[in-house]
Coordinates of C-alpha atoms and ligand atoms in Angstrom, one line a residue:
M26 CA 168.3 119.4 233.1
M27 CA 167.9 118.9 229.4
T28 CA 168.5 122.3 227.4
K29 CA 165.3 122.7 225.3
L30 CA 166.3 123.7 221.8
K31 CA 164.1 127.0 222.2
D32 CA 166.1 128.1 224.9
L33 CA 169.4 127.5 223.1
Y34 CA 171.4 131.1 222.3
Q35 CA 172.9 131.7 218.8
E36 CA 175.6 134.0 220.4
W37 CA 178.2 131.8 218.6
I38 CA 177.3 132.8 215.2
F39 CA 177.8 136.6 216.3
H40 CA 181.1 135.9 216.7
F41 CA 181.5 135.9 213.0
D42 CA 181.4 139.5 212.3
K43 CA 180.2 138.6 208.6
P44 CA 178.0 135.6 207.0
L45 CA 179.8 132.3 208.0
I46 CA 181.4 130.9 204.9
I47 CA 182.2 127.3 205.2
S48 CA 184.1 126.0 201.9
G49 CA 186.4 123.5 201.0
P50 CA 186.6 120.4 199.0
C51 CA 183.9 117.9 199.1
S52 CA 187.0 115.3 199.7
A53 CA 190.5 115.7 201.4
E54 CA 192.5 113.5 198.5
S55 CA 196.1 114.6 199.4
E56 CA 198.2 116.9 201.7
E57 CA 199.1 119.1 198.5
Q58 CA 195.3 119.3 197.2
V59 CA 194.3 120.7 200.8
L60 CA 196.6 122.8 201.1
E61 CA 196.6 124.4 197.9
T62 CA 192.5 124.9 198.0
A63 CA 192.9 126.5 201.6
R64 CA 196.0 128.7 200.2
R65 CA 193.5 130.1 197.2
M66 CA 190.7 130.6 199.4
D67 CA 190.1 134.4 199.8
K68 CA 190.0 134.7 203.9
S69 CA 188.1 137.8 203.9
Y70 CA 185.0 136.0 203.2
V71 CA 185.8 132.3 204.0
Q72 CA 186.3 131.5 207.9
V73 CA 186.1 128.0 207.9
F74 CA 187.7 125.6 205.9
R75 CA 185.7 122.1 205.2
A76 CA 187.2 118.9 204.0
G77 CA 185.5 115.6 204.1
I78 CA 187.6 112.8 205.7
W79 CA 184.9 109.9 205.8
K80 CA 182.8 110.1 202.7
P81 CA 179.1 108.2 203.2
R82 CA 179.0 107.4 199.3
T83 CA 175.7 106.0 197.9
K84 CA 177.5 103.0 196.3
P85 CA 180.3 100.5 197.3
G86 CA 183.9 101.2 195.0
S87 CA 184.1 104.7 194.9
F88 CA 186.2 106.9 197.1
E89 CA 185.1 106.4 200.7
G90 CA 187.4 109.3 202.3
I91 CA 190.9 109.4 203.1
G92 CA 190.5 108.4 206.8
E93 CA 192.2 109.9 209.7
V94 CA 195.5 111.5 208.1
G95 CA 193.5 113.9 206.4
L96 CA 192.9 115.4 209.6
Q97 CA 196.3 116.4 210.2
W98 CA 196.4 118.5 206.7
L99 CA 193.4 120.0 207.8
Q100 CA 195.4 121.1 210.7
K101 CA 198.3 122.3 208.7
A102 CA 195.7 124.2 206.6
K103 CA 194.5 125.9 209.8
K104 CA 198.1 126.6 211.4
E105 CA 199.2 128.2 207.8
T106 CA 196.0 130.1 206.9
G107 CA 194.4 130.9 210.3
M108 CA 191.0 129.7 208.7
L109 CA 188.9 127.3 211.5
T110 CA 188.4 123.9 210.1
A111 CA 185.4 121.5 209.7
T112 CA 184.7 118.5 208.8
E113 CA 181.9 115.7 208.8
I114 CA 181.6 113.0 211.4
A115 CA 179.4 109.6 211.3
N116 CA 180.1 108.0 214.2
A117 CA 182.0 108.1 217.9
T118 CA 185.2 106.9 216.3
H119 CA 185.1 109.6 213.9
V120 CA 184.2 112.3 216.8
K121 CA 187.5 111.3 219.0
A122 CA 189.4 111.6 216.0
A123 CA 188.1 115.1 215.3
L124 CA 188.2 116.1 218.8
A125 CA 192.0 114.8 219.1
H126 CA 192.6 116.9 216.2
D127 CA 191.3 120.0 217.4
I128 CA 188.8 120.5 214.4
D129 CA 186.8 123.3 215.3
I130 CA 183.3 122.4 213.8
V131 CA 182.0 119.2 213.0
W132 CA 178.7 118.5 210.9
I133 CA 176.4 115.3 210.7
G134 CA 175.9 114.6 207.0
A135 CA 172.2 114.4 205.7
R136 CA 172.7 110.3 205.5
S137 CA 173.4 109.9 209.3
T138 CA 170.4 112.5 210.3
V139 CA 168.2 110.3 209.5
N140 CA 169.3 107.6 211.8
P141 CA 168.3 108.1 215.5
F142 CA 170.7 105.4 216.5
T143 CA 173.7 107.2 214.7
V144 CA 172.5 110.5 216.3
Q145 CA 172.8 109.3 219.7
E146 CA 176.0 107.6 219.5
I147 CA 177.5 110.9 217.9
A148 CA 175.6 113.0 220.4
E149 CA 176.8 111.0 223.4
A150 CA 180.4 111.3 221.9
L151 CA 180.4 114.8 221.9
K152 CA 178.6 115.1 225.4
N153 CA 179.2 118.9 227.0
T154 CA 181.4 120.1 223.7
E155 CA 182.2 123.7 223.6
K156 CA 182.5 122.9 219.7
I157 CA 180.2 124.1 217.0
I158 CA 178.1 121.0 215.6
L159 CA 175.7 121.8 212.4
V160 CA 173.2 119.4 211.3
K161 CA 172.5 118.9 207.8
N162 CA 168.6 118.2 206.9
P163 CA 168.0 114.4 207.0
V164 CA 168.0 113.3 202.9
H165 CA 164.5 113.3 202.9
P166 CA 161.9 116.0 203.8
D167 CA 161.2 114.8 207.4
F168 CA 160.6 118.2 209.8
D169 CA 161.0 116.0 213.3
L170 CA 163.9 114.0 211.8
W171 CA 165.6 117.0 211.8
V172 CA 164.6 118.3 215.1
G173 CA 165.0 115.5 216.7
A174 CA 168.7 115.0 215.9
L175 CA 169.0 118.6 217.6
E176 CA 167.3 117.8 220.4
R177 CA 169.5 114.5 221.1
L178 CA 172.3 116.8 220.5
A179 CA 171.2 119.6 223.1
A180 CA 170.2 116.8 225.6
Q181 CA 173.9 115.9 225.8
G182 CA 174.3 119.3 226.7
I183 CA 175.9 120.6 223.6
K184 CA 175.0 124.2 223.2
K185 CA 176.3 125.8 219.6
L186 CA 174.2 124.3 217.4
G187 CA 173.4 125.2 213.5
V188 CA 171.8 123.4 210.8
I189 CA 172.2 123.1 207.3
H190 CA 169.9 123.4 204.4
R191 CA 171.1 120.9 201.9
G192 CA 167.9 119.7 199.9
F193 CA 166.1 116.7 199.6
S194 CA 166.4 113.8 197.5
A195 CA 163.6 112.5 195.3
Y196 CA 162.8 109.8 193.1
K197 CA 162.1 111.8 189.9
K198 CA 165.0 113.6 188.4
S199 CA 164.8 117.5 188.1
Q200 CA 166.6 120.3 187.9
Y201 CA 168.8 119.8 191.1
R202 CA 170.3 117.2 192.6
N203 CA 168.3 117.7 195.9
Q204 CA 165.1 119.6 195.7
P205 CA 165.8 122.8 197.8
H206 CA 161.9 122.8 199.4
W207 CA 162.5 126.3 201.1
Q208 CA 159.3 126.0 203.0
I209 CA 160.9 123.3 205.3
A210 CA 163.8 125.5 205.7
L211 CA 161.7 128.2 206.7
D212 CA 159.4 126.3 209.0
F213 CA 162.3 125.8 210.7
R214 CA 163.7 129.1 211.3
N215 CA 160.2 130.0 211.9
H216 CA 159.9 127.6 214.9
Y217 CA 163.6 127.9 216.3
P218 CA 164.8 131.5 215.2
N219 CA 167.5 131.0 217.9
I220 CA 169.5 128.1 215.7
P221 CA 171.8 129.5 213.0
I222 CA 171.1 128.1 209.4
L223 CA 173.3 127.6 206.9
C224 CA 172.7 126.9 203.0
D225 CA 174.4 124.4 201.0
P226 CA 174.1 124.7 197.4
S227 CA 176.6 122.6 196.1
H228 CA 174.7 119.3 197.4
I229 CA 171.2 121.3 196.3
C230 CA 172.3 121.5 192.6
G231 CA 174.8 118.9 191.8
E232 CA 176.5 120.9 189.6
R233 CA 178.1 124.6 189.1
E234 CA 175.4 126.1 187.1
G235 CA 172.9 127.4 189.9
I236 CA 174.9 127.7 192.9
S237 CA 175.3 131.3 192.7
A238 CA 171.3 131.9 192.6
I239 CA 170.6 129.0 195.5
A240 CA 173.3 131.3 197.5
Q241 CA 171.6 134.4 196.6
Q242 CA 168.1 132.8 197.4
A243 CA 169.2 131.7 201.1
F244 CA 170.6 135.6 201.7
N245 CA 166.9 136.7 200.6
F246 CA 165.9 134.6 203.3
E247 CA 168.2 135.8 205.7
Y248 CA 170.2 132.5 206.2
N249 CA 173.4 132.8 208.5
G250 CA 175.8 131.5 205.9
L251 CA 176.9 128.7 203.5
M252 CA 179.0 125.9 202.9
V253 CA 180.2 125.5 199.1
E254 CA 182.4 123.1 197.8
T255 CA 185.7 124.3 196.3
H256 CA 188.5 122.4 194.7
R257 CA 191.9 123.5 193.2
K258 CA 191.0 121.6 190.1
P259 CA 187.1 120.9 190.2
D260 CA 187.2 118.3 187.2
E261 CA 189.9 116.3 188.9
A262 CA 187.8 115.8 192.2
W263 CA 187.5 112.0 193.6
S264 CA 184.3 112.9 195.0
D265 CA 181.0 115.6 193.5
A266 CA 183.2 116.9 190.9
K267 CA 180.4 118.0 188.9
Q268 CA 179.3 120.2 192.0
Q269 CA 182.6 121.9 192.8
I270 CA 183.9 125.3 191.8
T271 CA 187.4 126.8 192.5
P272 CA 188.4 128.9 195.3
E273 CA 188.4 132.4 192.6
R274 CA 184.5 131.0 191.1
L275 CA 183.6 131.3 194.9
L276 CA 184.8 134.8 195.2
E277 CA 183.3 135.9 192.2
I278 CA 179.9 134.2 193.7
L279 CA 180.4 135.9 197.0
N280 CA 181.3 139.6 195.4
R281 CA 178.1 139.7 193.6
I282 CA 175.8 138.1 196.2
K283 CA 173.7 140.7 198.0
L284 CA 173.1 140.5 201.6
R285 CA 169.3 141.1 202.9
K286 CA 168.8 142.6 206.3
E287 CA 166.2 142.9 208.7
D288 CA 163.5 145.2 207.7
D289 CA 164.2 148.1 210.2
T290 CA 165.1 150.5 207.3
Q291 CA 163.8 154.4 208.2
D292 CA 163.4 155.1 204.5
I293 CA 160.2 157.0 204.5
E294 CA 159.5 156.8 200.6
Y295 CA 160.8 152.5 200.9
Q296 CA 158.3 152.2 204.0
K297 CA 154.9 154.1 202.0
K298 CA 155.6 152.0 198.8
L299 CA 155.8 148.8 200.9
S300 CA 153.0 149.5 203.2
G301 CA 150.6 150.7 200.0
I302 CA 151.8 147.0 198.5
R303 CA 151.3 145.3 201.5
T304 CA 147.7 147.0 201.8
Q305 CA 146.7 145.4 198.7
I306 CA 148.2 142.1 199.3
D307 CA 146.3 142.0 202.8
E308 CA 143.2 142.5 201.0
L309 CA 143.8 140.2 198.2
D310 CA 144.6 137.3 200.6
H311 CA 140.8 138.3 202.6
N312 CA 139.3 138.0 199.2
I313 CA 140.9 134.6 198.3
L314 CA 140.1 133.2 201.7
A315 CA 136.3 134.2 201.3
L316 CA 136.2 133.2 197.8
L317 CA 137.8 129.9 199.3
T318 CA 135.0 129.4 201.6
Q319 CA 132.4 129.6 198.8
R320 CA 134.0 127.2 197.3
L321 CA 133.9 124.6 200.1
Q322 CA 130.3 125.3 200.9
L323 CA 129.6 124.1 197.5
A324 CA 131.5 120.9 197.9
E325 CA 129.1 120.6 201.0
E326 CA 125.9 120.5 198.8
V327 CA 127.9 118.0 196.5
G328 CA 128.8 115.6 199.3
M329 CA 124.8 115.7 200.1
L330 CA 124.0 115.0 196.3
K331 CA 126.2 112.2 196.0
K332 CA 125.4 110.9 199.6
N333 CA 121.7 110.8 198.3
H334 CA 122.2 109.1 195.0
N335 CA 124.7 106.5 196.3
I336 CA 127.8 108.2 194.3
A337 CA 131.6 107.8 195.6
I338 CA 133.3 111.0 196.6
F339 CA 136.4 110.8 194.4
Q340 CA 135.6 111.0 190.7
P341 CA 138.9 110.7 188.6
K342 CA 137.5 111.7 185.5
R343 CA 136.3 115.1 186.9
W344 CA 139.4 115.6 189.1
E345 CA 141.5 115.1 185.5
K346 CA 139.0 117.3 184.0
I347 CA 139.6 120.4 186.7
T348 CA 143.6 119.7 186.4
E349 CA 143.9 120.2 182.6
R350 CA 141.8 123.1 182.4
L351 CA 142.9 125.0 185.2
G352 CA 146.6 123.6 184.2
H353 CA 146.6 125.1 181.1
F354 CA 144.6 128.8 182.4
G355 CA 147.2 128.7 185.2
K356 CA 150.0 128.6 183.0
N357 CA 148.3 131.5 180.4
L358 CA 148.1 133.7 183.5
G359 CA 152.1 133.0 184.2
L360 CA 151.6 130.6 187.5
S361 CA 154.3 128.0 187.6
A362 CA 152.6 124.3 186.9
E363 CA 154.0 123.6 190.2
F364 CA 152.0 126.1 192.1
T365 CA 149.1 125.5 190.2
E366 CA 149.1 121.8 190.6
T367 CA 149.7 122.0 194.7
F368 CA 147.6 124.5 195.1
L369 CA 144.5 122.7 193.3
K370 CA 145.3 119.1 195.2
M371 CA 145.2 121.2 198.4
V372 CA 141.7 122.7 197.6
H373 CA 140.6 119.2 196.1
Q374 CA 141.6 117.5 199.4
E375 CA 139.7 119.7 201.7
S376 CA 136.7 119.2 199.3
I377 CA 137.1 115.5 199.7
N378 CA 137.4 115.7 203.6
I379 CA 134.1 117.8 203.8
Q380 CA 132.3 115.4 201.3
N381 CA 133.6 112.7 203.7
Q382 CA 132.3 114.8 206.7
V383 CA 128.6 115.3 205.3
M384 CA 128.5 111.2 204.4
L385 CA 129.5 110.3 207.6
K386 CA 127.4 112.5 209.7
E387 CA 124.4 111.3 207.4
A388 CA 125.6 107.6 208.0
K389 CA 125.1 108.4 211.7
K390 CA 121.5 109.5 211.1
D391 CA 120.4 106.2 209.5
Ligands
PEP420 C1 179.0 116.8 202.3 O1 179.1 118.0 202.5 O2 180.2 116.3 201.3 C2 178.2 115.7 202.4 C3 178.5 114.6 202.1 O3 176.8 116.4 202.5 P1 175.5 115.7 202.4 O4 175.4 115.4 204.0 O5 174.9 116.8 202.8 O6 175.1 114.7 201.3
MN421 MN1 180.6 116.5 198.7

């Protein structure tokens, strides 16, 4: 019978007594580079050593991975340091090679998660495996595609599943290489609290700056661990040089991170303060919804008026004025421009839906 995602247990994550930290180079380049990076890793934090063996590069002509020989270097690193090993697999041949070299954890990369044929091929090659399989989010923010990849693996009897949030690509350049869109990852956690979730701050940031902030944010959301790219000489890395850090820098970051626990503290003062703040929040949320209802009732009246005067629902000039005026207003209040814009768009969309319904209703009567 097919295992349902919701029925999976996350027991495997509890075998790691600390947050699961997976780290190592973006790509395995040489035996020395793999072994030196592994040796310099702080084993009290890093339980799993990663290295990419087959690299899905955006454009041809760049380094596409060292291939199977690198798996032997990972085996050596494991034997010498005791860390488990992990690598990315993107087809059935990779799976066979990784299993033959006793790699402990394999992950499906963001560019593979997008393709159901690829995921199906990998899932069948891994059928009934006891290994841990991690699935990175697809490159674009498609929640169902991410879940679908896990369902394909579960359908092949694979039980030790986890996901990695590595951010989502966007056309527009921004502060991040891949937008974090925390909400999607949090939705994932809310739907499947039984599936462990890790964060990959390296691919979110695309540069060294910001890795520690994203890592902290992941723990603020109670993620189960991190995957971070480290290299013995980051500037000389053959892939993703800008975002790799040294093992020593990783240790500094991990030493500073604060782990957030589930809210089960018995501290009376803390509980009193928190419940005071929550009461205020609940009241404000209540008022916000009541105000929004009033706001949307006016949309209904506007819909009637427009209908009676044969005016189109969407008036770009009016919308432009609203966003400009409220954009300034929000900024002066200290709200982020992104939040104000998203909020206004949502309200506006609902207002348009309501006006549309009014017009449709009236049209039926005609
Ligand atoms: C990687 O981890 O090196 C990698 C290629 O990641 P992603 O699939 O997130 O791009
Ligand atoms: Mn990489």
